[in-house]
Coordinates of C-alpha atoms in Angstrom, one line a residue:
M1 CA -0.1 0.2 0.1
K2 CA 1.4 3.5 -1.1
L3 CA 1.8 5.9 1.5
Y4 CA -1.1 8.4 0.6
E5 CA -3.4 5.1 0.4
Q6 CA -2.4 4.5 4.2
V7 CA -3.3 8.0 5.0
A8 CA -6.5 7.7 2.9
T9 CA -7.2 4.6 4.7
T10 CA -6.8 6.1 8.4
L11 CA -9.1 9.0 7.7
K12 CA -12.0 6.7 6.4
D13 CA -11.7 4.3 9.4
R14 CA -12.1 7.3 11.8
I15 CA -14.8 8.6 9.6
D16 CA -16.5 4.9 9.7
L17 CA -15.8 4.9 13.8
G18 CA -17.8 7.9 14.2
Y19 CA -14.7 10.4 14.8
Y20 CA -16.1 12.6 12.1
H21 CA -19.7 12.9 11.0
Q22 CA -21.2 13.7 8.2
G23 CA -20.7 17.3 7.1
D24 CA -17.9 17.6 9.8
K25 CA -14.5 19.8 8.8
L26 CA -11.4 17.3 8.4
P27 CA -7.8 18.0 9.7
S28 CA -6.2 20.8 7.4
V29 CA -3.6 19.5 4.5
R30 CA -0.7 21.1 6.9
G31 CA -2.0 19.6 9.8
L32 CA -2.4 16.1 8.8
S33 CA 0.8 16.5 6.8
Q34 CA 2.7 17.1 10.7
E35 CA 0.4 14.7 12.4
H36 CA 1.4 11.6 10.0
G37 CA 4.9 13.1 9.3
V38 CA 4.5 13.0 5.5
S39 CA 4.6 15.4 2.6
I40 CA 1.9 17.8 1.7
S41 CA 1.4 16.7 -1.6
T42 CA 1.0 13.3 0.1
V43 CA -2.2 14.7 1.8
Q44 CA -3.4 15.6 -0.9
E45 CA -3.3 12.6 -3.1
A46 CA -4.9 10.9 0.1
Y47 CA -8.0 13.3 0.4
G48 CA -8.0 13.4 -3.2
L49 CA -8.2 9.6 -3.3
L50 CA -11.4 9.9 -0.5
I51 CA -12.9 12.4 -2.5
D52 CA -13.2 9.9 -5.7
D53 CA -14.4 7.3 -3.5
G54 CA -17.3 9.7 -2.6
I55 CA -16.4 10.0 1.0
I56 CA -15.3 13.6 0.9
E57 CA -15.5 16.6 -0.5
S58 CA -13.6 19.8 -1.3
R59 CA -15.4 23.1 -0.7
P60 CA -13.4 25.9 -2.4
K61 CA -11.6 28.4 -0.1
S62 CA -12.8 26.3 3.1
G63 CA -10.9 23.0 3.2
Y64 CA -12.5 19.3 3.2
Y65 CA -15.4 17.6 4.8
V66 CA -17.4 14.5 5.0
L67 CA -20.0 14.5 2.6
L68 CA -23.5 14.6 3.9
R69 CA -25.4 11.4 2.6
Q70 CA -29.1 11.4 2.4
A71 CA -30.5 8.2 3.7
P72 CA -32.0 6.2 1.7
P73 CA -36.0 6.7 1.0
E74 CA -38.4 4.2 0.7
L75 CA -38.4 2.8 -2.8
P76 CA -40.8 2.5 -5.3
A77 CA -42.7 -1.3 -5.2
T78 CA -41.2 -3.9 -7.7
S79 CA -43.3 -3.6 -11.1
N80 CA -46.0 -5.8 -12.0
P81 CA -46.2 -5.7 -16.1
A82 CA -48.6 -7.2 -18.3
P83 CA -47.5 -11.1 -18.5
Q84 CA -47.6 -11.1 -22.8
P85 CA -46.2 -9.4 -25.5
L86 CA -47.2 -6.0 -26.7
V87 CA -47.6 -4.0 -29.5
V88 CA -46.1 -0.6 -28.2
A89 CA -48.7 2.0 -28.4
Q90 CA -47.2 5.1 -27.3
W91 CA -45.8 7.1 -30.5
Q92 CA -48.0 9.9 -29.8
K93 CA -46.7 10.6 -26.0
L94 CA -43.0 10.0 -27.7
Q95 CA -43.8 13.2 -29.7
H96 CA -44.3 15.1 -26.7
M97 CA -40.7 14.4 -25.1
I98 CA -39.2 15.4 -29.3
N99 CA -41.0 18.7 -28.6
E100 CA -39.4 19.1 -25.1
Y101 CA -36.1 19.6 -26.9
G102 CA -37.0 22.8 -28.4
S103 CA -39.5 23.7 -25.6
Q104 CA -39.2 27.1 -23.8
E105 CA -39.8 25.6 -20.1
T106 CA -37.3 27.2 -17.5
T107 CA -36.8 24.0 -15.4
K108 CA -36.6 21.2 -17.7
L109 CA -36.5 18.5 -15.5
S110 CA -38.0 16.0 -17.9
L111 CA -34.5 15.4 -20.2
A112 CA -32.2 13.1 -19.1
L113 CA -29.0 16.2 -19.3
P114 CA -25.6 16.2 -18.0
D115 CA -24.4 19.6 -16.8
T116 CA -22.6 20.8 -19.8
N117 CA -21.4 23.9 -18.1
A118 CA -18.8 22.1 -16.2
S119 CA -15.5 23.4 -16.3
T120 CA -14.2 19.9 -16.9
L121 CA -15.4 20.2 -20.5
K122 CA -13.8 23.6 -21.5
P123 CA -10.7 21.4 -22.8
L124 CA -12.9 19.6 -25.1
T125 CA -14.3 23.0 -26.8
R126 CA -10.8 24.4 -27.4
L127 CA -10.1 20.9 -29.1
M128 CA -13.1 20.9 -31.1
A129 CA -12.0 25.0 -32.0
E130 CA -8.4 24.1 -32.4
L131 CA -9.2 20.9 -35.0
S132 CA -11.8 23.2 -36.7
R133 CA -9.0 25.5 -37.3
N134 CA -5.7 23.2 -38.1
T135 CA -7.3 20.7 -39.9
D136 CA -7.4 20.4 -43.4
S137 CA -10.5 19.5 -45.4
H138 CA -10.4 15.8 -45.0
V139 CA -12.3 16.7 -41.9
L140 CA -15.3 17.2 -44.2
D141 CA -15.1 13.9 -46.0
Y142 CA -16.9 11.0 -44.9
E143 CA -14.8 8.6 -42.0
Q144 CA -15.0 5.1 -42.6
A145 CA -18.2 3.4 -41.9
A146 CA -16.8 1.7 -38.5
G147 CA -15.3 4.9 -37.4
S148 CA -12.2 6.5 -36.4
D149 CA -9.5 4.6 -35.6
L150 CA -8.0 6.3 -33.0
L151 CA -11.4 6.9 -31.5
R152 CA -12.0 3.3 -31.3
H153 CA -8.9 2.6 -29.5
Q154 CA -9.5 5.3 -26.8
I155 CA -12.8 3.4 -26.3
A156 CA -11.2 -0.1 -26.3
R157 CA -9.2 1.9 -23.2
V158 CA -12.2 3.3 -21.4
M159 CA -14.1 0.1 -21.8
V160 CA -11.2 -1.7 -20.0
D161 CA -12.6 0.1 -16.8
S162 CA -16.3 -1.9 -16.8
G163 CA -14.1 -5.4 -17.3
C164 CA -13.8 -5.4 -21.0
R165 CA -11.1 -6.8 -23.2
V166 CA -12.3 -5.8 -26.7
H167 CA -10.5 -5.2 -29.7
P168 CA -10.7 -1.7 -31.1
E169 CA -11.4 -3.3 -34.6
E170 CA -14.6 -4.9 -33.3
I171 CA -15.9 -1.5 -32.0
I172 CA -18.6 0.3 -34.2
I173 CA -18.9 4.3 -34.0
T174 CA -22.6 5.5 -33.9
S175 CA -24.1 8.4 -33.8
G176 CA -25.3 8.2 -30.0
C177 CA -26.6 5.6 -27.9
Q178 CA -30.0 5.7 -29.9
E179 CA -28.6 4.8 -33.2
A180 CA -26.9 1.9 -31.6
L181 CA -29.6 0.4 -29.5
S182 CA -31.6 0.7 -32.9
C183 CA -29.0 -0.9 -35.3
S184 CA -28.8 -3.8 -32.5
L185 CA -32.4 -4.7 -32.4
R186 CA -32.6 -4.3 -36.4
A187 CA -30.0 -6.7 -36.5
V188 CA -31.0 -9.7 -34.4
T189 CA -34.9 -9.0 -34.8
E190 CA -37.7 -9.3 -37.5
P191 CA -41.1 -7.6 -37.7
G192 CA -43.1 -9.5 -35.2
D193 CA -41.0 -10.7 -32.9
I194 CA -40.8 -10.5 -28.9
V195 CA -38.1 -8.7 -27.5
V196 CA -37.7 -8.5 -23.6
V197 CA -37.4 -5.3 -21.6
D198 CA -37.5 -4.0 -17.9
S199 CA -40.4 -2.5 -16.7
P200 CA -40.2 0.6 -16.7
S201 CA -38.0 0.7 -19.2
F202 CA -36.7 3.8 -21.1
F203 CA -38.8 5.0 -23.6
G204 CA -35.9 5.5 -26.5
S205 CA -35.7 1.7 -26.2
V206 CA -39.5 1.3 -26.3
Q207 CA -39.6 3.3 -29.5
A208 CA -37.1 1.6 -30.9
I209 CA -38.9 -1.9 -30.7
K210 CA -42.0 0.0 -32.0
I211 CA -40.5 1.3 -35.0
N212 CA -38.5 -1.7 -35.5
G213 CA -42.0 -3.3 -36.0
V214 CA -41.2 -6.3 -33.0
K215 CA -43.6 -6.4 -29.7
A216 CA -42.3 -5.6 -25.9
L217 CA -42.4 -8.4 -23.1
E218 CA -42.1 -6.5 -20.1
I219 CA -40.5 -8.2 -17.0
P220 CA -41.3 -7.6 -13.6
T221 CA -38.3 -5.7 -12.1
N222 CA -36.9 -4.7 -8.8
P223 CA -35.6 -0.9 -7.9
K224 CA -32.5 -2.3 -6.4
T225 CA -31.4 -5.7 -7.9
G226 CA -33.3 -5.2 -11.6
I227 CA -35.1 -7.8 -14.0
S228 CA -36.6 -10.9 -12.0
L229 CA -34.6 -13.5 -13.3
E230 CA -37.0 -16.1 -12.2
A231 CA -39.8 -14.6 -14.4
L232 CA -37.5 -14.1 -17.3
E233 CA -36.7 -17.5 -17.1
M234 CA -40.7 -18.6 -17.1
A235 CA -40.9 -15.7 -20.1
F236 CA -38.3 -18.0 -21.7
E237 CA -39.9 -21.2 -21.3
Q238 CA -43.5 -19.5 -22.6
W239 CA -42.5 -17.3 -25.7
P240 CA -39.9 -17.5 -28.6
I241 CA -38.1 -14.5 -27.5
K242 CA -35.7 -13.3 -29.9
A243 CA -33.3 -10.4 -27.6
C244 CA -33.3 -9.1 -24.6
L245 CA -33.1 -5.0 -24.2
L246 CA -31.9 -4.4 -20.5
T247 CA -29.9 -1.3 -18.9
P248 CA -28.4 -3.5 -16.0
T249 CA -26.2 -0.5 -14.9
N250 CA -27.6 2.8 -13.2
N251 CA -30.8 1.8 -15.1
N252 CA -33.0 4.7 -16.6
P253 CA -35.5 5.2 -14.9
L254 CA -35.7 3.1 -12.3
G255 CA -31.7 3.6 -10.9
Y256 CA -31.0 -0.3 -10.1
S257 CA -27.5 -1.5 -10.6
M258 CA -27.9 -5.4 -11.0
P259 CA -25.4 -7.4 -8.5
D260 CA -22.7 -9.4 -10.3
Q261 CA -24.1 -12.4 -9.1
N262 CA -27.8 -11.5 -10.5
K263 CA -25.6 -10.6 -14.0
L264 CA -24.0 -14.2 -14.0
R265 CA -27.2 -15.9 -13.6
L266 CA -28.9 -13.6 -16.6
L267 CA -25.9 -14.5 -18.8
E268 CA -26.3 -18.4 -18.0
L269 CA -30.3 -17.8 -19.0
L270 CA -29.2 -16.4 -22.2
N271 CA -26.8 -19.2 -22.8
R272 CA -29.0 -21.9 -22.1
Y273 CA -31.7 -20.5 -24.2
D274 CA -29.8 -19.1 -27.3
V275 CA -31.1 -15.3 -26.5
P276 CA -28.7 -12.4 -27.3
L277 CA -28.6 -9.7 -24.9
I278 CA -28.5 -5.5 -26.3
E279 CA -27.1 -4.0 -23.2
D280 CA -27.3 -0.3 -22.7
D281 CA -24.8 0.8 -20.6
V282 CA -25.0 4.3 -21.2
Y283 CA -24.9 5.5 -17.5
G284 CA -22.2 2.9 -16.4
D285 CA -19.3 5.6 -16.6
L286 CA -21.1 7.5 -14.2
S287 CA -21.3 5.4 -10.7
Y288 CA -20.5 7.0 -7.9
T289 CA -18.0 4.7 -6.4
L290 CA -14.9 3.2 -8.0
P291 CA -14.4 0.7 -9.1
R292 CA -17.2 1.4 -11.7
P293 CA -19.7 -2.0 -12.2
R294 CA -18.7 -4.7 -14.9
T295 CA -21.2 -4.5 -17.6
I296 CA -22.4 -8.0 -18.4
K297 CA -20.5 -7.9 -21.7
S298 CA -17.5 -8.2 -19.3
F299 CA -18.3 -11.9 -18.5
D300 CA -19.3 -12.8 -21.7
T301 CA -17.3 -15.7 -23.2
Q302 CA -19.8 -16.4 -26.5
G303 CA -19.9 -13.3 -27.8
R304 CA -23.9 -13.2 -27.2
V305 CA -24.4 -9.4 -25.8
I306 CA -24.0 -6.6 -27.9
L307 CA -22.5 -3.5 -25.8
C308 CA -24.1 -0.3 -26.6
S309 CA -23.1 3.1 -25.1
S310 CA -22.1 6.7 -25.8
F311 CA -20.8 9.8 -24.4
S312 CA -24.1 11.6 -24.4
K313 CA -24.8 11.3 -20.8
S314 CA -21.2 11.4 -19.4
I315 CA -19.7 14.5 -21.6
A316 CA -22.4 16.4 -24.1
P317 CA -25.6 15.4 -25.8
G318 CA -25.0 17.3 -28.8
I319 CA -21.4 15.3 -29.5
R320 CA -23.8 12.7 -30.7
V321 CA -20.9 10.0 -30.7
G322 CA -21.7 6.7 -29.2
W323 CA -20.5 3.0 -29.9
I324 CA -21.2 -0.7 -29.9
A325 CA -19.5 -3.7 -29.2
P326 CA -21.1 -6.4 -31.7
G327 CA -19.7 -9.3 -30.5
R328 CA -20.6 -12.5 -32.9
Y329 CA -23.3 -10.1 -34.3
R330 CA -20.6 -7.8 -35.9
E331 CA -21.0 -8.0 -39.6
H332 CA -24.9 -7.7 -39.8
I333 CA -24.3 -4.4 -37.6
M334 CA -22.2 -3.1 -39.3
M335 CA -24.4 -3.5 -42.8
V336 CA -27.4 -2.2 -40.6
K337 CA -25.2 0.8 -39.4
Y338 CA -24.1 1.8 -43.0
L339 CA -27.6 1.8 -44.3
S340 CA -28.8 3.8 -41.4
S341 CA -26.4 6.3 -41.6
L342 CA -23.3 5.2 -43.6
S343 CA -20.8 7.4 -40.7
T344 CA -20.5 9.3 -38.2
P345 CA -19.2 12.8 -38.7
K346 CA -15.3 13.2 -38.4
L347 CA -14.9 16.1 -36.4
T348 CA -16.7 15.0 -33.0
Q349 CA -14.6 11.7 -32.9
M350 CA -11.3 13.1 -33.3
A351 CA -12.3 15.8 -30.2
V352 CA -13.7 13.1 -28.3
A353 CA -10.5 10.8 -29.1
E354 CA -8.4 13.7 -28.0
F355 CA -10.3 14.1 -25.1
I356 CA -9.7 10.9 -23.7
A357 CA -6.3 10.6 -25.2
Q358 CA -5.1 13.3 -22.9
G359 CA -6.8 12.1 -19.7
Y360 CA -9.5 15.1 -19.8
Y361 CA -12.2 12.3 -19.5
E362 CA -11.0 10.8 -16.5
K363 CA -10.7 14.3 -15.0
H364 CA -14.4 15.0 -15.9
L365 CA -15.6 11.6 -14.8
R366 CA -14.1 12.4 -11.5
R367 CA -15.9 15.8 -10.9
V368 CA -19.1 14.8 -12.3
R369 CA -19.1 11.9 -10.2
R370 CA -19.0 13.5 -7.1
D371 CA -21.4 16.7 -8.2
Y372 CA -24.3 13.8 -9.4
Q373 CA -24.4 12.4 -6.0
R374 CA -24.4 15.3 -4.3
D375 CA -27.3 16.3 -6.6
R376 CA -28.9 12.7 -5.8
D377 CA -28.9 13.4 -2.0
A378 CA -30.2 17.3 -2.5
V379 CA -32.8 16.6 -4.6
I380 CA -34.1 13.6 -2.7
G381 CA -34.3 15.6 0.0
W382 CA -36.3 18.2 -1.1
L383 CA -38.6 15.6 -2.6
K384 CA -39.1 13.8 0.9
R385 CA -40.4 17.5 2.2
D386 CA -42.0 18.5 -0.3
M387 CA -43.9 16.0 -2.0
P388 CA -47.5 14.0 -0.7
E389 CA -47.4 11.7 1.7
G390 CA -46.7 8.3 0.7
T391 CA -44.2 9.3 -2.3
R392 CA -41.5 6.8 -3.1
I393 CA -38.2 7.6 -4.7
S394 CA -35.6 5.5 -6.5
Y395 CA -31.9 5.3 -4.8
P396 CA -29.6 5.4 -8.0
Q397 CA -25.6 4.3 -7.1
G398 CA -25.1 6.4 -10.7
G399 CA -26.4 8.9 -13.1
Y400 CA -28.4 11.8 -12.5
L401 CA -32.0 10.6 -13.0
L402 CA -34.9 9.8 -10.5
W403 CA -37.6 7.4 -10.8
V404 CA -40.7 9.0 -8.2
E405 CA -43.8 7.2 -7.7
L406 CA -46.8 9.3 -6.5
P407 CA -49.6 8.7 -4.4
D408 CA -52.2 6.5 -6.7
H409 CA -54.6 9.7 -6.5
I410 CA -52.5 11.9 -9.1
D411 CA -51.9 11.3 -12.8
A412 CA -48.4 12.8 -13.8
N413 CA -49.7 13.4 -17.2
E414 CA -52.1 16.1 -15.5
L415 CA -49.2 17.2 -13.2
N416 CA -46.8 17.7 -16.4
K417 CA -49.7 19.8 -17.8
R418 CA -49.9 22.4 -14.5
A419 CA -46.3 22.3 -13.9
K420 CA -45.9 23.5 -18.0
A421 CA -47.9 26.5 -17.2
Q422 CA -45.5 27.1 -14.2
G423 CA -42.5 26.8 -17.0
I424 CA -41.4 23.6 -15.5
S425 CA -41.5 20.0 -17.4
I426 CA -41.4 16.0 -16.0
A427 CA -41.3 13.0 -17.7
P428 CA -44.9 10.9 -17.1
G429 CA -44.1 7.7 -16.1
T430 CA -46.4 6.3 -18.8
L431 CA -44.0 7.1 -21.4
F432 CA -41.8 4.1 -19.6
S433 CA -44.0 1.3 -20.6
A434 CA -45.3 -0.4 -24.0
S435 CA -48.7 -0.4 -22.2
G436 CA -49.0 2.8 -20.6
K437 CA -48.8 1.7 -16.9
Y438 CA -46.9 4.1 -14.2
R439 CA -50.1 6.9 -14.3
N440 CA -48.9 7.8 -11.0
F441 CA -45.1 8.1 -11.8
M442 CA -42.3 10.7 -13.2
R443 CA -38.5 10.7 -13.9
I444 CA -37.1 14.0 -13.3
C445 CA -33.6 14.7 -13.9
C446 CA -31.7 16.1 -10.6
V447 CA -28.5 17.5 -12.3
N448 CA -27.3 21.3 -10.7
S449 CA -28.6 21.3 -7.5
S450 CA -26.8 24.5 -6.5
N451 CA -29.0 26.2 -8.9
P452 CA -32.2 27.8 -6.9
A453 CA -34.3 27.0 -9.9
L454 CA -33.9 23.3 -9.1
E455 CA -34.9 23.3 -5.5
K456 CA -37.9 25.5 -6.4
A457 CA -39.7 23.6 -9.3
I458 CA -39.7 20.4 -6.5
T459 CA -41.6 22.6 -3.9
T460 CA -43.7 23.8 -7.1
L461 CA -44.3 20.2 -7.9
G462 CA -45.2 19.4 -4.6
L463 CA -47.5 22.2 -3.9
L464 CA -49.2 21.3 -7.4
S465 CA -49.2 17.6 -6.5
K466 CA -50.9 18.1 -3.2
E467 CA -53.2 20.3 -4.8
M468 CA -54.3 17.6 -7.1
M469 CA -55.0 15.4 -4.4
V470 CA -57.1 17.7 -2.4
Q471 CA -59.4 18.4 -5.6
T472 CA -59.6 14.1 -6.2
L473 CA -60.6 13.2 -2.9
L474 CA -63.4 16.3 -2.6
P475 CA -66.8 14.8 -2.9
H476 CA -68.0 15.3 -6.3
E477 CA -71.5 17.3 -6.3

């Protein structure tokens, strides 16, 4: 164990034993240096390690503090979706979400948007400007369909953190994760096939299922451990399932991260029933603690798992750089990708590749992981304070999305209409189901809790929800 690791371990033990409580200020760098007889740089490295582990935080011009942690809330119940495959019938509601991207609401809690104002993104904008100025006209040409060689090498490096050992030539660059999911679905299914999804499920996945003409079979899902493997095995026995599409790490919207033993059991089922898995890992890099959870792809020895991800949620949505690690399905997916968009723009690929290669991506992740965990705790606290009694809230271990179960009397679609009149938007729960379930649920984005507008929006949602409950419970004349 290195010297700074010894100092960090000692401090962590003191915190665990209660010598320092949540919110307490820790000794100064100089004071700790004198106490342990080590250099100031060693103490700074020790504090940096504890920050990366999400145990303490640094406050500018103030010092180091034990992080305040919100107690886990009462989680939503395990879902109970329809037991048969369904044709997705929510396209009109998705149009509502498409319109959100250009809408004028001042507080868009409806959209899963990262903090694009983070100071750690400044090197990316600088790199893009430099590349635009200094690169000749070939940057305007088509990139090869599989994507930039440099970017694929960098993504292969990033994937090592999730336990994956993938050769760069196996990776296919896409225009975001949505294209990755859609291409993967088209490659392994035909119209009329049945695809398993968790329930609730990301509305982009649900709509990709619809647009490809396949049916969704929703499986009961626990907000802590993920999809019910018992229910999944029964589904495999009963239905001719052609693929599974899941987000097992920092799930959108439910927030769960599937334990490793469940991932291994899931993979065993997939192998036994000869079913491919499309694994959406778009939030995987945003796990609050290190090492980040392993992907199911990392356990796969048969090439059965198709891993899809992007930098849209970890860096910025506008760069539209995603990727697929397609396993045994590479040839077919490559053809679908070519027919879908031919290639992904060169400039953004070059910029993201340099952003990773020069170490900026790792620094950015260290910053935003800490920030998003603080945001989660702050917003959960406001929801507990302001929402009606009986509200249940997810407790994700990564990312910046919360799944909120409202009392039965509250229709989240109606709540969204009323909130829009106040300049606020939410994502109603019915968007996250093929059958329109989750009427009294909403998904909200909790980025940037230091902005007073976010707390004000939560307070407004609480007031509107309580008004709706009173109106619903009043006797009708």
